Amino acid sequence: MEASVTDPLDTERIREDFPILEREINGSQLVYLDNAATSQTPEQVIDTITEYYRTYNSNVERGIHQLSQEASIAYEDAHDRVAEFIGASDGEEIIFTKNTTEAVNLVAYAWGLAELGPGDEIVTTEMEHHASLVTWQQIGKRTGAEVKYIRIDENGYLDMDHARELITDDTKMVSAVHVSNTLGTVTPISELADIAHDHGAYLFVDGAQSAPNRPVDVTEIDADFFAFSGHKMCGPTGVGVLYGKHAILEEMQPYLYGGMMIRKVTYEDSTWEELPLKFEAGTPVISQGIALAAACDYLDEIGMERIQRHEEALAEYAYEELTAADDVTVYGPPGADRSGLVSFNLDSVHAHDLSSILNDYAVAIRAGDHCTQPLHDKLGIAASARASFYLYNTREEIDKLIEGVDAARSIFS
Ligand code: PMP
């Protein structure tokens, strides 16, 4: 019987799919709470990669032999499967990249360099990951377009009045993170899309922390571009996705030139392949793309809404447990209103020391600026500790995190 969206996840069962969770670190079973950086990979996805290399490894779109045809079909189907996962019309709107970072760069270079100039504005937010912040900043410098940042208020929410002030008819691109990888804030993304479109601007959504963790429908959001990474959603490293509206991608010139993306080449000039190949120059990410489709199958079978509920409940629990102590600061919105991660600091212990002590307890978290240096500057801190949750994490694991935090506190006091 199919699970209803309100059924809790059977984490005990799910954990059996992830062989790495059996690992012991320093004599204790691994507690993996670094999912916002990279998630673990289920047997189903590992098997898909193994099957590819064992049975039909071949280059795509070039051969007429059996293996090449099988690989080509699986690679094309993978685009359709990913399109379905995020509510895109079809696989032509799905470009496989190396990761989210490359997807932002693709749009910034292929669209931004051609379309932006002095007098134009790019509006983004104060909580962007460096992947988009640095990219738009540098494209701004190269084109003369000005980059403006929508404020985050004291509770970690995007200031939508400020957004309405900043986005004007001079704005050509609004680029926003869907879910902040540091604050756990969820951006009111459809509202941003409406404001951007009212002024004739495009909306680029950094979905690196939303696509893995909640149902996403790019058509409903009305995003013009949407980017995410396979390695944060049970897929392999080395594959990311750029979704773009068909009409916009058709208009854009290629980002990388070379084989695969051409139709006709002479010594004088060249013409381009249809979407998505026009943007996938050279031998593409074949096994990774096929495995990403398997990750979509895996997640959809469990149900994205259930995964979201599970993670949010864990984040709320972690928030409550952490803030029960006076010497802990948690950044971002309240526990009940955040996605599945918690960034925090302990008064007396540097985040790196905390992470190192937690490692003694086999608890893997992240410490640092999480590629959001300007946001950390705004918060007045150099670093924070971040615990991020996924479908296989449990409340007991959060108890282990809290035990480790208590131990760090007593060591340093
Ligand atoms: N944006 C956000 C919000 C992220 O969390 C990350 C990964 N930390 C990225 C972009 C970059 O992803 P990747 O390193 O896979 O390109």
PDB file of N, CA, C and O and ligand atoms in Angstrom, residues 36-38 97-104 127-132 177-182 206-210 227-232 238-240 341 366 370-372 386, ligand 1:
ATOM      1  N   ALA A  36      23.744  18.868   3.982  1.00  0.00           N
ATOM      2  CA  ALA A  36      23.630  20.047   3.127  1.00  0.00           C
ATOM      3  C   ALA A  36      24.879  20.190   2.257  1.00  0.00           C
ATOM      4  O   ALA A  36      24.848  20.812   1.196  1.00  0.00           O
ATOM      5  N   ALA A  37      25.990  19.594   2.705  1.00  0.00           N
ATOM      6  CA  ALA A  37      27.214  19.621   1.895  1.00  0.00           C
ATOM      7  C   ALA A  37      27.135  18.523   0.831  1.00  0.00           C
ATOM      8  O   ALA A  37      27.282  18.789  -0.361  1.00  0.00           O
ATOM      9  N   THR A  38      26.902  17.300   1.277  1.00  0.00           N
ATOM     10  CA  THR A  38      26.742  16.163   0.366  1.00  0.00           C
ATOM     11  C   THR A  38      25.935  15.095   1.095  1.00  0.00           C
ATOM     12  O   THR A  38      26.244  14.784   2.248  1.00  0.00           O
ATOM     13  N   THR A  97      24.904  19.653 -15.964  1.00  0.00           N
ATOM     14  CA  THR A  97      26.148  20.383 -15.745  1.00  0.00           C
ATOM     15  C   THR A  97      26.975  19.563 -14.762  1.00  0.00           C
ATOM     16  O   THR A  97      26.611  18.433 -14.442  1.00  0.00           O
ATOM     17  N   LYS A  98      28.044  20.157 -14.270  1.00  0.00           N
ATOM     18  CA  LYS A  98      28.868  19.463 -13.273  1.00  0.00           C
ATOM     19  C   LYS A  98      28.230  19.586 -11.886  1.00  0.00           C
ATOM     20  O   LYS A  98      28.315  18.688 -11.070  1.00  0.00           O
ATOM     21  N   ASN A  99      27.602  20.727 -11.629  1.00  0.00           N
ATOM     22  CA  ASN A  99      27.013  20.998 -10.307  1.00  0.00           C
ATOM     23  C   ASN A  99      26.197  22.297 -10.390  1.00  0.00           C
ATOM     24  O   ASN A  99      26.079  22.888 -11.463  1.00  0.00           O
ATOM     25  N   THR A 100      25.704  22.743  -9.245  1.00  0.00           N
ATOM     26  CA  THR A 100      24.940  24.009  -9.206  1.00  0.00           C
ATOM     27  C   THR A 100      25.818  25.171  -9.654  1.00  0.00           C
ATOM     28  O   THR A 100      25.383  26.054 -10.407  1.00  0.00           O
ATOM     29  N   THR A 101      27.047  25.166  -9.189  1.00  0.00           N
ATOM     30  CA  THR A 101      27.978  26.256  -9.495  1.00  0.00           C
ATOM     31  C   THR A 101      28.117  26.432 -11.007  1.00  0.00           C
ATOM     32  O   THR A 101      28.057  27.551 -11.533  1.00  0.00           O
ATOM     33  N   GLU A 102      28.301  25.316 -11.710  1.00  0.00           N
ATOM     34  CA  GLU A 102      28.453  25.422 -13.162  1.00  0.00           C
ATOM     35  C   GLU A 102      27.156  25.890 -13.816  1.00  0.00           C
ATOM     36  O   GLU A 102      27.182  26.599 -14.828  1.00  0.00           O
ATOM     37  N   ALA A 103      26.024  25.507 -13.231  1.00  0.00           N
ATOM     38  CA  ALA A 103      24.737  25.933 -13.790  1.00  0.00           C
ATOM     39  C   ALA A 103      24.574  27.451 -13.696  1.00  0.00           C
ATOM     40  O   ALA A 103      24.118  28.098 -14.641  1.00  0.00           O
ATOM     41  N   VAL A 104      24.969  28.035 -12.565  1.00  0.00           N
ATOM     42  CA  VAL A 104      24.885  29.503 -12.433  1.00  0.00           C
ATOM     43  C   VAL A 104      25.848  30.155 -13.429  1.00  0.00           C
ATOM     44  O   VAL A 104      25.495  31.128 -14.105  1.00  0.00           O
ATOM     45  N   MET A 127      21.804  36.396   1.498  1.00  0.00           N
ATOM     46  CA  MET A 127      22.106  35.047   2.012  1.00  0.00           C
ATOM     47  C   MET A 127      22.493  34.079   0.886  1.00  0.00           C
ATOM     48  O   MET A 127      22.341  32.874   1.019  1.00  0.00           O
ATOM     49  N   GLU A 128      23.013  34.643  -0.213  1.00  0.00           N
ATOM     50  CA  GLU A 128      23.421  33.758  -1.314  1.00  0.00           C
ATOM     51  C   GLU A 128      24.673  32.959  -0.986  1.00  0.00           C
ATOM     52  O   GLU A 128      25.578  33.442  -0.296  1.00  0.00           O
ATOM     53  N   HIS A 129      24.731  31.783  -1.538  1.00  0.00           N
ATOM     54  CA  HIS A 129      25.948  30.960  -1.532  1.00  0.00           C
ATOM     55  C   HIS A 129      26.949  31.618  -2.497  1.00  0.00           C
ATOM     56  O   HIS A 129      26.545  32.263  -3.469  1.00  0.00           O
ATOM     57  N   HIS A 130      28.237  31.439  -2.238  1.00  0.00           N
ATOM     58  CA  HIS A 130      29.242  32.029  -3.135  1.00  0.00           C
ATOM     59  C   HIS A 130      29.032  31.604  -4.586  1.00  0.00           C
ATOM     60  O   HIS A 130      29.412  32.321  -5.507  1.00  0.00           O
ATOM     61  N   ALA A 131      28.452  30.419  -4.781  1.00  0.00           N
ATOM     62  CA  ALA A 131      28.234  29.924  -6.153  1.00  0.00           C
ATOM     63  C   ALA A 131      27.516  30.968  -6.999  1.00  0.00           C
ATOM     64  O   ALA A 131      27.887  31.205  -8.156  1.00  0.00           O
ATOM     65  N   SER A 132      26.500  31.602  -6.442  1.00  0.00           N
ATOM     66  CA  SER A 132      25.804  32.604  -7.240  1.00  0.00           C
ATOM     67  C   SER A 132      26.304  34.008  -6.911  1.00  0.00           C
ATOM     68  O   SER A 132      26.445  34.836  -7.809  1.00  0.00           O
ATOM     69  N   VAL A 177      18.442  32.376  -3.649  1.00  0.00           N
ATOM     70  CA  VAL A 177      18.545  31.031  -3.127  1.00  0.00           C
ATOM     71  C   VAL A 177      17.142  30.624  -2.637  1.00  0.00           C
ATOM     72  O   VAL A 177      16.437  31.427  -2.025  1.00  0.00           O
ATOM     73  N   HIS A 178      16.719  29.416  -2.957  1.00  0.00           N
ATOM     74  CA  HIS A 178      15.369  28.967  -2.578  1.00  0.00           C
ATOM     75  C   HIS A 178      15.322  28.641  -1.092  1.00  0.00           C
ATOM     76  O   HIS A 178      14.401  29.029  -0.383  1.00  0.00           O
ATOM     77  N   VAL A 179      16.337  27.899  -0.635  1.00  0.00           N
ATOM     78  CA  VAL A 179      16.477  27.580   0.795  1.00  0.00           C
ATOM     79  C   VAL A 179      17.928  27.895   1.167  1.00  0.00           C
ATOM     80  O   VAL A 179      18.847  27.395   0.528  1.00  0.00           O
ATOM     81  N   SER A 180      18.101  28.728   2.195  1.00  0.00           N
ATOM     82  CA  SER A 180      19.464  29.126   2.576  1.00  0.00           C
ATOM     83  C   SER A 180      20.215  27.965   3.205  1.00  0.00           C
ATOM     84  O   SER A 180      19.717  27.335   4.143  1.00  0.00           O
ATOM     85  N   ASN A 181      21.435  27.730   2.721  1.00  0.00           N
ATOM     86  CA  ASN A 181      22.247  26.631   3.257  1.00  0.00           C
ATOM     87  C   ASN A 181      22.863  26.988   4.602  1.00  0.00           C
ATOM     88  O   ASN A 181      23.461  26.137   5.238  1.00  0.00           O
ATOM     89  N   THR A 182      22.712  28.250   5.031  1.00  0.00           N
ATOM     90  CA  THR A 182      23.249  28.650   6.334  1.00  0.00           C
ATOM     91  C   THR A 182      22.136  28.917   7.347  1.00  0.00           C
ATOM     92  O   THR A 182      22.216  28.482   8.491  1.00  0.00           O
ATOM     93  N   ASP A 206      18.453  29.377  -7.096  1.00  0.00           N
ATOM     94  CA  ASP A 206      19.459  28.415  -6.636  1.00  0.00           C
ATOM     95  C   ASP A 206      18.718  27.394  -5.773  1.00  0.00           C
ATOM     96  O   ASP A 206      18.392  27.654  -4.610  1.00  0.00           O
ATOM     97  N   GLY A 207      18.469  26.240  -6.367  1.00  0.00           N
ATOM     98  CA  GLY A 207      17.686  25.207  -5.676  1.00  0.00           C
ATOM     99  C   GLY A 207      18.541  24.109  -5.058  1.00  0.00           C
ATOM    100  O   GLY A 207      18.032  23.015  -4.773  1.00  0.00           O
ATOM    101  N   ALA A 208      19.824  24.411  -4.799  1.00  0.00           N
ATOM    102  CA  ALA A 208      20.732  23.373  -4.288  1.00  0.00           C
ATOM    103  C   ALA A 208      20.231  22.767  -2.976  1.00  0.00           C
ATOM    104  O   ALA A 208      20.467  21.588  -2.702  1.00  0.00           O
ATOM    105  N   GLN A 209      19.539  23.610  -2.158  1.00  0.00           N
ATOM    106  CA  GLN A 209      19.048  23.091  -0.871  1.00  0.00           C
ATOM    107  C   GLN A 209      17.533  22.887  -0.870  1.00  0.00           C
ATOM    108  O   GLN A 209      16.960  22.585   0.175  1.00  0.00           O
ATOM    109  N   SER A 210      16.887  23.065  -1.998  1.00  0.00           N
ATOM    110  CA  SER A 210      15.430  22.821  -2.007  1.00  0.00           C
ATOM    111  C   SER A 210      15.091  21.565  -2.797  1.00  0.00           C
ATOM    112  O   SER A 210      14.338  20.712  -2.302  1.00  0.00           O
ATOM    113  N   ALA A 227      18.536  25.790 -10.566  1.00  0.00           N
ATOM    114  CA  ALA A 227      19.761  24.963 -10.568  1.00  0.00           C
ATOM    115  C   ALA A 227      19.862  24.126  -9.309  1.00  0.00           C
ATOM    116  O   ALA A 227      19.446  24.568  -8.225  1.00  0.00           O
ATOM    117  N   PHE A 228      20.387  22.912  -9.441  1.00  0.00           N
ATOM    118  CA  PHE A 228      20.656  22.081  -8.262  1.00  0.00           C
ATOM    119  C   PHE A 228      21.709  21.026  -8.580  1.00  0.00           C
ATOM    120  O   PHE A 228      22.130  20.883  -9.731  1.00  0.00           O
ATOM    121  N   SER A 229      22.162  20.328  -7.512  1.00  0.00           N
ATOM    122  CA  SER A 229      23.274  19.379  -7.636  1.00  0.00           C
ATOM    123  C   SER A 229      22.826  17.963  -7.292  1.00  0.00           C
ATOM    124  O   SER A 229      22.116  17.769  -6.293  1.00  0.00           O
ATOM    125  N   GLY A 230      23.313  16.982  -8.040  1.00  0.00           N
ATOM    126  CA  GLY A 230      22.966  15.581  -7.779  1.00  0.00           C
ATOM    127  C   GLY A 230      23.486  15.063  -6.452  1.00  0.00           C
ATOM    128  O   GLY A 230      22.826  14.277  -5.777  1.00  0.00           O
ATOM    129  N   HIS A 231      24.673  15.539  -6.050  1.00  0.00           N
ATOM    130  CA  HIS A 231      25.313  14.946  -4.869  1.00  0.00           C
ATOM    131  C   HIS A 231      24.652  15.324  -3.551  1.00  0.00           C
ATOM    132  O   HIS A 231      25.018  14.811  -2.507  1.00  0.00           O
ATOM    133  N   LYS A 232      23.684  16.247  -3.587  1.00  0.00           N
ATOM    134  CA  LYS A 232      22.978  16.599  -2.355  1.00  0.00           C
ATOM    135  C   LYS A 232      21.622  15.901  -2.293  1.00  0.00           C
ATOM    136  O   LYS A 232      20.827  16.150  -1.392  1.00  0.00           O
ATOM    137  N   GLY A 238      29.485  15.098  -9.497  1.00  0.00           N
ATOM    138  CA  GLY A 238      29.828  15.296 -10.910  1.00  0.00           C
ATOM    139  C   GLY A 238      28.652  15.579 -11.810  1.00  0.00           C
ATOM    140  O   GLY A 238      28.825  15.699 -13.017  1.00  0.00           O
ATOM    141  N   VAL A 239      27.445  15.668 -11.253  1.00  0.00           N
ATOM    142  CA  VAL A 239      26.304  16.045 -12.092  1.00  0.00           C
ATOM    143  C   VAL A 239      25.427  17.058 -11.353  1.00  0.00           C
ATOM    144  O   VAL A 239      25.120  16.904 -10.173  1.00  0.00           O
ATOM    145  N   GLY A 240      25.112  18.117 -12.088  1.00  0.00           N
ATOM    146  CA  GLY A 240      24.172  19.119 -11.594  1.00  0.00           C
ATOM    147  C   GLY A 240      23.174  19.371 -12.701  1.00  0.00           C
ATOM    148  O   GLY A 240      23.291  18.816 -13.796  1.00  0.00           O
ATOM    149  N   LEU A 341      17.962  22.194   8.511  1.00  0.00           N
ATOM    150  CA  LEU A 341      19.336  22.418   8.967  1.00  0.00           C
ATOM    151  C   LEU A 341      19.374  23.473  10.054  1.00  0.00           C
ATOM    152  O   LEU A 341      18.472  24.301  10.165  1.00  0.00           O
ATOM    153  N   ARG A 366      29.357  20.252   9.811  1.00  0.00           N
ATOM    154  CA  ARG A 366      30.242  21.163   9.075  1.00  0.00           C
ATOM    155  C   ARG A 366      30.560  22.377   9.933  1.00  0.00           C
ATOM    156  O   ARG A 366      29.695  22.846  10.671  1.00  0.00           O
ATOM    157  N   HIS A 370      30.405  28.099   5.376  1.00  0.00           N
ATOM    158  CA  HIS A 370      29.438  27.438   4.481  1.00  0.00           C
ATOM    159  C   HIS A 370      29.290  28.181   3.144  1.00  0.00           C
ATOM    160  O   HIS A 370      28.185  28.237   2.571  1.00  0.00           O
ATOM    161  N   CYS A 371      30.392  28.742   2.666  1.00  0.00           N
ATOM    162  CA  CYS A 371      30.369  29.497   1.396  1.00  0.00           C
ATOM    163  C   CYS A 371      29.372  30.647   1.433  1.00  0.00           C
ATOM    164  O   CYS A 371      28.730  30.958   0.417  1.00  0.00           O
ATOM    165  N   THR A 372      29.215  31.242   2.623  1.00  0.00           N
ATOM    166  CA  THR A 372      28.394  32.463   2.742  1.00  0.00           C
ATOM    167  C   THR A 372      29.174  33.460   3.610  1.00  0.00           C
ATOM    168  O   THR A 372      28.708  33.843   4.675  1.00  0.00           O
ATOM    169  N   ARG A 386      27.282  23.704  11.564  1.00  0.00           N
ATOM    170  CA  ARG A 386      25.998  23.425  10.907  1.00  0.00           C
ATOM    171  C   ARG A 386      25.697  21.935  10.937  1.00  0.00           C
ATOM    172  O   ARG A 386      26.504  21.127  10.482  1.00  0.00           O
TER     173      ARG A 386
HETATM  174  N1  PMP B   1      24.006  26.883  -3.520  1.00  0.00           N
HETATM  175  C1  PMP B   1      23.708  26.407  -2.297  1.00  0.00           C
HETATM  176  C2  PMP B   1      22.558  26.997  -1.558  1.00  0.00           C
HETATM  177  C3  PMP B   1      24.465  25.366  -1.754  1.00  0.00           C
HETATM  178  O1  PMP B   1      24.167  24.915  -0.540  1.00  0.00           O
HETATM  179  C4  PMP B   1      25.525  24.836  -2.493  1.00  0.00           C
HETATM  180  C5  PMP B   1      26.380  23.714  -1.929  1.00  0.00           C
HETATM  181  N2  PMP B   1      26.880  23.964  -0.653  1.00  0.00           N
HETATM  182  C6  PMP B   1      25.784  25.367  -3.762  1.00  0.00           C
HETATM  183  C7  PMP B   1      25.004  26.376  -4.245  1.00  0.00           C
HETATM  184  C8  PMP B   1      26.908  24.855  -4.611  1.00  0.00           C
HETATM  185  O2  PMP B   1      26.704  23.538  -4.942  1.00  0.00           O
HETATM  186  P1  PMP B   1      27.857  22.764  -5.739  1.00  0.00           P
HETATM  187  O3  PMP B   1      29.070  22.834  -4.870  1.00  0.00           O
HETATM  188  O4  PMP B   1      27.323  21.391  -5.886  1.00  0.00           O
HETATM  189  O5  PMP B   1      28.044  23.484  -7.017  1.00  0.00           O
END
